[in-house]
Amino acid sequence: MDIGDCYVGWATDEDIRTRGASGGLVTAMLAAALEKGLVEAVVVLKKIGEFEAVPIVTSDPEEVKAAAGSMHSVPIVLSRYLEYGTKVALPAKPCDARSTIEQAKRGQVDIDTTYIVGLNCGGTMHPAVTREMLDVMYKLDPEDIEGEEIDKGKLIFETKDGKEHAIKIDELEEEGYGRRESCQYCAVNIPTMADIACGNWGVIGDLAGKGTFVEINTEKGIAILENAIDAGAVEITPADDKGKAIRAKVDGAMMNVAAAANEKHLSPIEGSHLDYYMNALKDCINCGACKTVCPVCACGETAKCTEFSSASDTYKMSLFHLVRFVHLMDSCIGCGQCTDVCPVDIPLTHIYQRFAVPMQEEFEYKPGMDMTTPPFFGVDLIED
Amino acid sequence: MNENIFTTVCPGCSIACGMYVREKDDGAIDIDWRKDAVVNAGKLCRFGVRLSANLKNATSRVDGNEVEFSDAVTAAGKAIGDGATFVSVGNTTCAEHLALMKLAESKGAVVNTGMGAFSTIPSECHPTMGVGIPLDAIEDAKKIVLFIDPYEQYPLLVRRILAAKKNGATVTAVGWKAVSLADENKTIDPANYESELALDSDSVIIAELNPSTDPERVMVLLNLAKASGAAIMFMKPFVNAVGCDLASKKTEQKSLDQIIAEINDGSIKTLVCLDSDLIEIMPDETAVRGALGKLDNLIVITSRASAITDVAKIVVATEPLYKKAGTVVNAEGRALQNSGEGTDGVDAIGTMMGQPVGMYDEIHAALLATLGIDAVDERVVPAYEKPDYAAMDANPTAEAVETALVYAGGPFFWNGIVDDNDFVEMNLDMVTANSLLKGIPAKITSDAGEAAVKFKVSDVAPGVVLSNVKLPMTTGMVTSVTVSR
Ligand SMILES: Cc1cc2nc3c(=O)[nH]c(=O)nc-3n(C[C@H](O)[C@H](O)[C@H](O)COP(=O)(O)OP(=O)(O)OC[C@H]3O[C@@H](n4cnc5c(N)ncnc54)[C@H](O)[C@@H]3O)c2cc1C
Ligand code: SF4
Ligand code: SF4
Ligand code: SF4
Ligand code: SF4
């Protein structure tokens, strides 16, 4: 097995294979990593309801197995739950993987002991939006939903009576539903920065829906997959060229969609920039959630943004925000977490990306794609 | 390496935001965002975000010495005799409150929720005073009148009000401080509310009811709602204040001031507080400490270590709220059930009255019957009947004195938490008139003492020094003061 190899794989356990999103390979790999001692802990989503799950750090393979399946209405980044020094594996959408790498650059994650099992990602939805969308667009009771999948550009919900209900994602997004805004312009679909990248794109023929396409990106990727094969938990077959081509084509098409969304959502500010920012931030209630939840922020409790800002001496557009906008320019990956948790619904990701995108383009640096040192780390303050 | 995750609510205020509490092997906790929570879509204010720093578990004690839980329960059982007074303002589950009601009943007493307004105002108004309206309904209002500062007191209302504005609502704020989301900020004489506010049945009034609220003010607002047909929502500072009020309905209630007065005149000798720290809740901390010191028995049943657990004779320490089995009812009247299974509190109270352990199921069934539901479903607000009531004569006491220190209230006040709100706010005129200088604390003096406090210039009503934290020289929610450099 070599870096760059592509396979289609599946869990040998029929139950995991059926419950898995596309063959249960990821679940089988994570559980085997625990069972064979490759890692001490795994971060997975503990499912609570159809639209609700919470990340858990576990060393119990049964909890890992219970987590099989993709949850598109659980927009959470798992890298925040990694602890330095623990041998750990996590399933990782591009935003999970990229933030893990950014944390590694800032000494918060030991990349050598962290196995990043990448998941391709076309986007996640906020559960509150999903529920409203089901009601308004699908005319369905959210409590009647038993499963959901994305196929050929359509979002399909399965109801308890076994029926399927499909609407085109474009149509949903035009009405303000569907994926979160950040996911609409997120341009990384295949987690090439992960140790191994898994997805359903490129799985064709008899294996469609029953197999996971995997691309090996690192030695750790080889280790975690071989560990699962040795444990008898996983079987693989080489991916064929047609599958690879389809995967690349869909990825390209999705990047074009993201680029268009980027133009739409992040078009230049019209009028006074000061007014724009003052207006956008005027309802901030100083809760700090946007900082706490940010998966690339590595500053902890005492940070520049908090130390320079005090409720007793601040304007509505506080130094907290101004410091953060600048400080995260080279690390913001546009994951959408800050917007999700803001109690006064400030579109924070949008604003962070307004600062980050031009800077990242200028320095030709895209955070989280590899271990390249961020440009600001490399700035020489003393000229020779 | 395993974690316990509890699906629960923030104990900070009556919005009762959904959240997860993550408990590690070593007992350390952290919160997590529950984005599927119907109340708050996972969003939290700074109290909720910092809950782990704000929660300190209580320890069982008798006469200042740490003891086993069961010994504290036995000691409390012996000490609670006939004539004891019971308080539960709504900081714990309905199950514990109902258990305390049984205990109180067995001693010929009732449980006081501390909301004095309920005993002064006619009972047909209680359903309207108790249960508000669903938070989504705020978004559909055409006109909203705020008698609170949502940013400071009930921060998770802000997004609802902003959503209403997006839907075309106009917002008027009547209060001490201009709130930036209001289209107009006004000070109005209560006698002119009706004419100046011009509300109708598409309007929503949002106010607060706390133990220190003047019942006359509540009556004025009830009159306003009645006359205009507007919906009214009284926010409460305690997570389960509504649940406790519903459970306690029709019982005679004493206000907290009355209880303190009766302790001072010697008619109350034993006080039992269920998750109710009068030192934190009441504005005049010195007076409360003085009164509590006169009791023969101060018995505190609580999950949280706070000022009152330091002075209590007996502390029965129960598990934290997130671990308890049970339900709270929020300001909307929505019942919200914890995923926790702890019944320490219910069992302790049961033991105190000689009941076998295991009272929880029976009590929970009684709660469902009170709410008229078969099971708790966070997505369905139980139906509440709100009977019509007659207009009342109301003469609210004038709150403004020439220069007054006014408490803003809210979760950052009631819970005695560490926060960065240790400053007062006043308008620029007041700052100039008193020659205050940036960087030098303002000296605030009352008959009860003096404090030097940081200040901030805000759009606050003339003469008002607004505070979000308690200051030592106050005697009530409004204290006459002078300000100097
Ligand atoms: C939100 C989302 C969008 C996706 N979009 C695409 C796509 O457009 N194209 C494509 O080829 N593949 C996509 N995938 C990947 C695909 O759905 C499968 O996850 C992948 O093929 C692996 O399948 P499996 O059966 O091996 O995984 P499983 O065995 O089912 O394991 C899935 C693992 O993912 C974790 N997980 C589930 N939901 C989330 C989440 N929201 N965030 C983080 N971890 C989660 C679970 O805890 C579990 O450990 C997406 C996955 C997710 C989660
Ligand atoms: S930000 Fe990107 S990687 Fe993350 S959930 Fe959205 S689309 Fe997926
Ligand atoms: S600033 Fe917001 S969008 Fe950017 S990485 Fe942090 S949480 Fe994600
Ligand atoms: S999450 Fe929103 S309200 Fe909270 S600090 Fe950030 S911007 Fe302000
Ligand atoms: S204090 Fe109130 S508004 Fe704040 S998080 Fe807790 S319940 Fe929500």
PDB file of C-alpha atoms in Angstrom, chain A residues 191-309:
ATOM      1  CA  PRO A 191      -9.789  16.400   2.665  1.00  0.00           C
ATOM      2  CA  THR A 192      -6.448  15.996   0.944  1.00  0.00           C
ATOM      3  CA  MET A 193      -4.768  17.194   4.156  1.00  0.00           C
ATOM      4  CA  ALA A 194      -6.151  14.235   6.150  1.00  0.00           C
ATOM      5  CA  ASP A 195      -4.203  11.018   6.559  1.00  0.00           C
ATOM      6  CA  ILE A 196      -6.789   9.244   4.476  1.00  0.00           C
ATOM      7  CA  ALA A 197      -9.712  10.732   2.527  1.00  0.00           C
ATOM      8  CA  CYS A 198     -13.016   8.821   2.473  1.00  0.00           C
ATOM      9  CA  GLY A 199     -16.225   9.499   0.624  1.00  0.00           C
ATOM     10  CA  ASN A 200     -18.925   8.113  -1.578  1.00  0.00           C
ATOM     11  CA  TRP A 201     -17.962   9.998  -4.733  1.00  0.00           C
ATOM     12  CA  GLY A 202     -16.384   7.572  -7.180  1.00  0.00           C
ATOM     13  CA  VAL A 203     -18.011   4.425  -5.809  1.00  0.00           C
ATOM     14  CA  ILE A 204     -19.826   2.963  -8.809  1.00  0.00           C
ATOM     15  CA  GLY A 205     -21.515  -0.193 -10.021  1.00  0.00           C
ATOM     16  CA  ASP A 206     -22.530  -2.853  -7.504  1.00  0.00           C
ATOM     17  CA  LEU A 207     -20.596  -1.179  -4.711  1.00  0.00           C
ATOM     18  CA  ALA A 208     -22.456   2.139  -4.956  1.00  0.00           C
ATOM     19  CA  GLY A 209     -23.928   2.886  -1.524  1.00  0.00           C
ATOM     20  CA  LYS A 210     -22.114  -0.128  -0.058  1.00  0.00           C
ATOM     21  CA  GLY A 211     -18.518   0.977  -0.370  1.00  0.00           C
ATOM     22  CA  THR A 212     -16.345   3.915   0.619  1.00  0.00           C
ATOM     23  CA  PHE A 213     -13.817   5.454  -1.739  1.00  0.00           C
ATOM     24  CA  VAL A 214     -10.488   5.985   0.044  1.00  0.00           C
ATOM     25  CA  GLU A 215      -7.391   7.824  -0.990  1.00  0.00           C
ATOM     26  CA  ILE A 216      -4.224   7.313   1.043  1.00  0.00           C
ATOM     27  CA  ASN A 217      -2.472  10.604   1.807  1.00  0.00           C
ATOM     28  CA  THR A 218       0.136   9.764   4.470  1.00  0.00           C
ATOM     29  CA  GLU A 219       1.996   6.931   6.220  1.00  0.00           C
ATOM     30  CA  LYS A 220      -0.488   7.280   9.086  1.00  0.00           C
ATOM     31  CA  GLY A 221      -3.234   6.745   6.527  1.00  0.00           C
ATOM     32  CA  ILE A 222      -1.589   3.473   5.480  1.00  0.00           C
ATOM     33  CA  ALA A 223      -1.197   2.474   9.132  1.00  0.00           C
ATOM     34  CA  ILE A 224      -4.829   2.994  10.113  1.00  0.00           C
ATOM     35  CA  LEU A 225      -6.209   1.222   7.037  1.00  0.00           C
ATOM     36  CA  GLU A 226      -3.771  -1.707   7.241  1.00  0.00           C
ATOM     37  CA  ASN A 227      -4.523  -2.010  10.950  1.00  0.00           C
ATOM     38  CA  ALA A 228      -8.218  -2.427  10.129  1.00  0.00           C
ATOM     39  CA  ILE A 229      -7.497  -4.952   7.347  1.00  0.00           C
ATOM     40  CA  ASP A 230      -5.222  -6.950   9.687  1.00  0.00           C
ATOM     41  CA  ALA A 231      -7.994  -6.931  12.291  1.00  0.00           C
ATOM     42  CA  GLY A 232     -10.356  -8.404   9.714  1.00  0.00           C
ATOM     43  CA  ALA A 233     -12.634  -5.384  10.139  1.00  0.00           C
ATOM     44  CA  VAL A 234     -12.333  -4.049   6.609  1.00  0.00           C
ATOM     45  CA  GLU A 235     -12.015  -5.330   3.036  1.00  0.00           C
ATOM     46  CA  ILE A 236     -10.762  -3.259   0.120  1.00  0.00           C
ATOM     47  CA  THR A 237     -10.443  -3.455  -3.629  1.00  0.00           C
ATOM     48  CA  PRO A 238      -8.463  -1.051  -5.845  1.00  0.00           C
ATOM     49  CA  ALA A 239     -10.566   1.840  -7.162  1.00  0.00           C
ATOM     50  CA  ASP A 240     -11.002   1.793 -10.927  1.00  0.00           C
ATOM     51  CA  ASP A 241     -10.087   4.692 -13.192  1.00  0.00           C
ATOM     52  CA  LYS A 242     -13.701   5.454 -14.020  1.00  0.00           C
ATOM     53  CA  GLY A 243     -14.499   5.899 -10.339  1.00  0.00           C
ATOM     54  CA  LYS A 244     -11.473   8.127  -9.841  1.00  0.00           C
ATOM     55  CA  ALA A 245     -12.479  10.272 -12.822  1.00  0.00           C
ATOM     56  CA  ILE A 246     -16.045  10.641 -11.584  1.00  0.00           C
ATOM     57  CA  ARG A 247     -14.791  11.668  -8.128  1.00  0.00           C
ATOM     58  CA  ALA A 248     -12.491  14.300  -9.627  1.00  0.00           C
ATOM     59  CA  LYS A 249     -15.272  15.595 -11.877  1.00  0.00           C
ATOM     60  CA  VAL A 250     -17.784  15.981  -9.063  1.00  0.00           C
ATOM     61  CA  ASP A 251     -15.138  17.666  -6.924  1.00  0.00           C
ATOM     62  CA  GLY A 252     -14.426  20.142  -9.729  1.00  0.00           C
ATOM     63  CA  ALA A 253     -18.125  20.881 -10.216  1.00  0.00           C
ATOM     64  CA  MET A 254     -18.577  21.460  -6.487  1.00  0.00           C
ATOM     65  CA  MET A 255     -15.614  23.850  -6.443  1.00  0.00           C
ATOM     66  CA  ASN A 256     -17.265  25.873  -9.187  1.00  0.00           C
ATOM     67  CA  VAL A 257     -20.481  26.006  -7.181  1.00  0.00           C
ATOM     68  CA  ALA A 258     -18.479  27.189  -4.153  1.00  0.00           C
ATOM     69  CA  ALA A 259     -16.710  29.861  -6.198  1.00  0.00           C
ATOM     70  CA  ALA A 260     -20.059  31.209  -7.389  1.00  0.00           C
ATOM     71  CA  ALA A 261     -21.382  31.246  -3.814  1.00  0.00           C
ATOM     72  CA  ASN A 262     -18.248  33.048  -2.734  1.00  0.00           C
ATOM     73  CA  GLU A 263     -18.890  35.785  -5.308  1.00  0.00           C
ATOM     74  CA  LYS A 264     -22.510  36.036  -4.231  1.00  0.00           C
ATOM     75  CA  HIS A 265     -22.012  36.121  -0.482  1.00  0.00           C
ATOM     76  CA  LEU A 266     -18.682  37.880  -0.180  1.00  0.00           C
ATOM     77  CA  SER A 267     -19.180  40.588  -2.767  1.00  0.00           C
ATOM     78  CA  PRO A 268     -17.501  43.895  -1.836  1.00  0.00           C
ATOM     79  CA  ILE A 269     -19.143  46.024   0.843  1.00  0.00           C
ATOM     80  CA  GLU A 270     -21.161  48.853  -0.620  1.00  0.00           C
ATOM     81  CA  GLY A 271     -20.905  52.237   1.079  1.00  0.00           C
ATOM     82  CA  SER A 272     -19.043  53.044   4.247  1.00  0.00           C
ATOM     83  CA  HIS A 273     -17.038  50.155   5.662  1.00  0.00           C
ATOM     84  CA  LEU A 274     -17.161  51.688   9.132  1.00  0.00           C
ATOM     85  CA  ASP A 275     -20.963  51.802   9.022  1.00  0.00           C
ATOM     86  CA  TYR A 276     -21.069  48.230   7.767  1.00  0.00           C
ATOM     87  CA  TYR A 277     -18.991  46.888  10.653  1.00  0.00           C
ATOM     88  CA  MET A 278     -20.599  49.080  13.313  1.00  0.00           C
ATOM     89  CA  ASN A 279     -23.999  47.960  12.185  1.00  0.00           C
ATOM     90  CA  ALA A 280     -23.058  44.303  11.918  1.00  0.00           C
ATOM     91  CA  LEU A 281     -21.574  44.203  15.423  1.00  0.00           C
ATOM     92  CA  LYS A 282     -23.848  46.548  17.338  1.00  0.00           C
ATOM     93  CA  ASP A 283     -25.904  43.830  19.015  1.00  0.00           C
ATOM     94  CA  CYS A 284     -22.958  41.824  20.336  1.00  0.00           C
ATOM     95  CA  ILE A 285     -23.677  40.806  23.924  1.00  0.00           C
ATOM     96  CA  ASN A 286     -20.091  40.025  24.749  1.00  0.00           C
ATOM     97  CA  CYS A 287     -20.655  36.341  25.399  1.00  0.00           C
ATOM     98  CA  GLY A 288     -17.355  35.129  24.004  1.00  0.00           C
ATOM     99  CA  ALA A 289     -18.955  32.087  22.355  1.00  0.00           C
ATOM    100  CA  CYS A 290     -17.443  32.933  18.969  1.00  0.00           C
ATOM    101  CA  LYS A 291     -13.975  32.665  20.475  1.00  0.00           C
ATOM    102  CA  THR A 292     -14.650  29.599  22.597  1.00  0.00           C
ATOM    103  CA  VAL A 293     -16.014  27.632  19.677  1.00  0.00           C
ATOM    104  CA  CYS A 294     -13.443  28.667  17.063  1.00  0.00           C
ATOM    105  CA  PRO A 295     -11.453  25.549  16.154  1.00  0.00           C
ATOM    106  CA  VAL A 296      -8.386  27.454  14.963  1.00  0.00           C
ATOM    107  CA  CYS A 297      -8.095  29.793  17.940  1.00  0.00           C
ATOM    108  CA  ALA A 298      -5.301  28.507  20.159  1.00  0.00           C
ATOM    109  CA  CYS A 299      -5.053  31.323  22.668  1.00  0.00           C
ATOM    110  CA  GLY A 300      -6.978  29.945  25.625  1.00  0.00           C
ATOM    111  CA  GLU A 301      -8.658  32.104  28.267  1.00  0.00           C
ATOM    112  CA  THR A 302      -6.106  34.896  28.367  1.00  0.00           C
ATOM    113  CA  ALA A 303      -5.689  36.272  24.890  1.00  0.00           C
ATOM    114  CA  LYS A 304      -4.999  39.518  23.083  1.00  0.00           C
ATOM    115  CA  CYS A 305      -8.632  39.874  22.066  1.00  0.00           C
ATOM    116  CA  THR A 306      -9.906  39.506  25.618  1.00  0.00           C
ATOM    117  CA  GLU A 307      -7.120  41.350  27.438  1.00  0.00           C
ATOM    118  CA  PHE A 308      -7.410  44.445  25.256  1.00  0.00           C
ATOM    119  CA  SER A 309     -11.156  44.553  25.645  1.00  0.00           C
TER     120      SER A 309
END
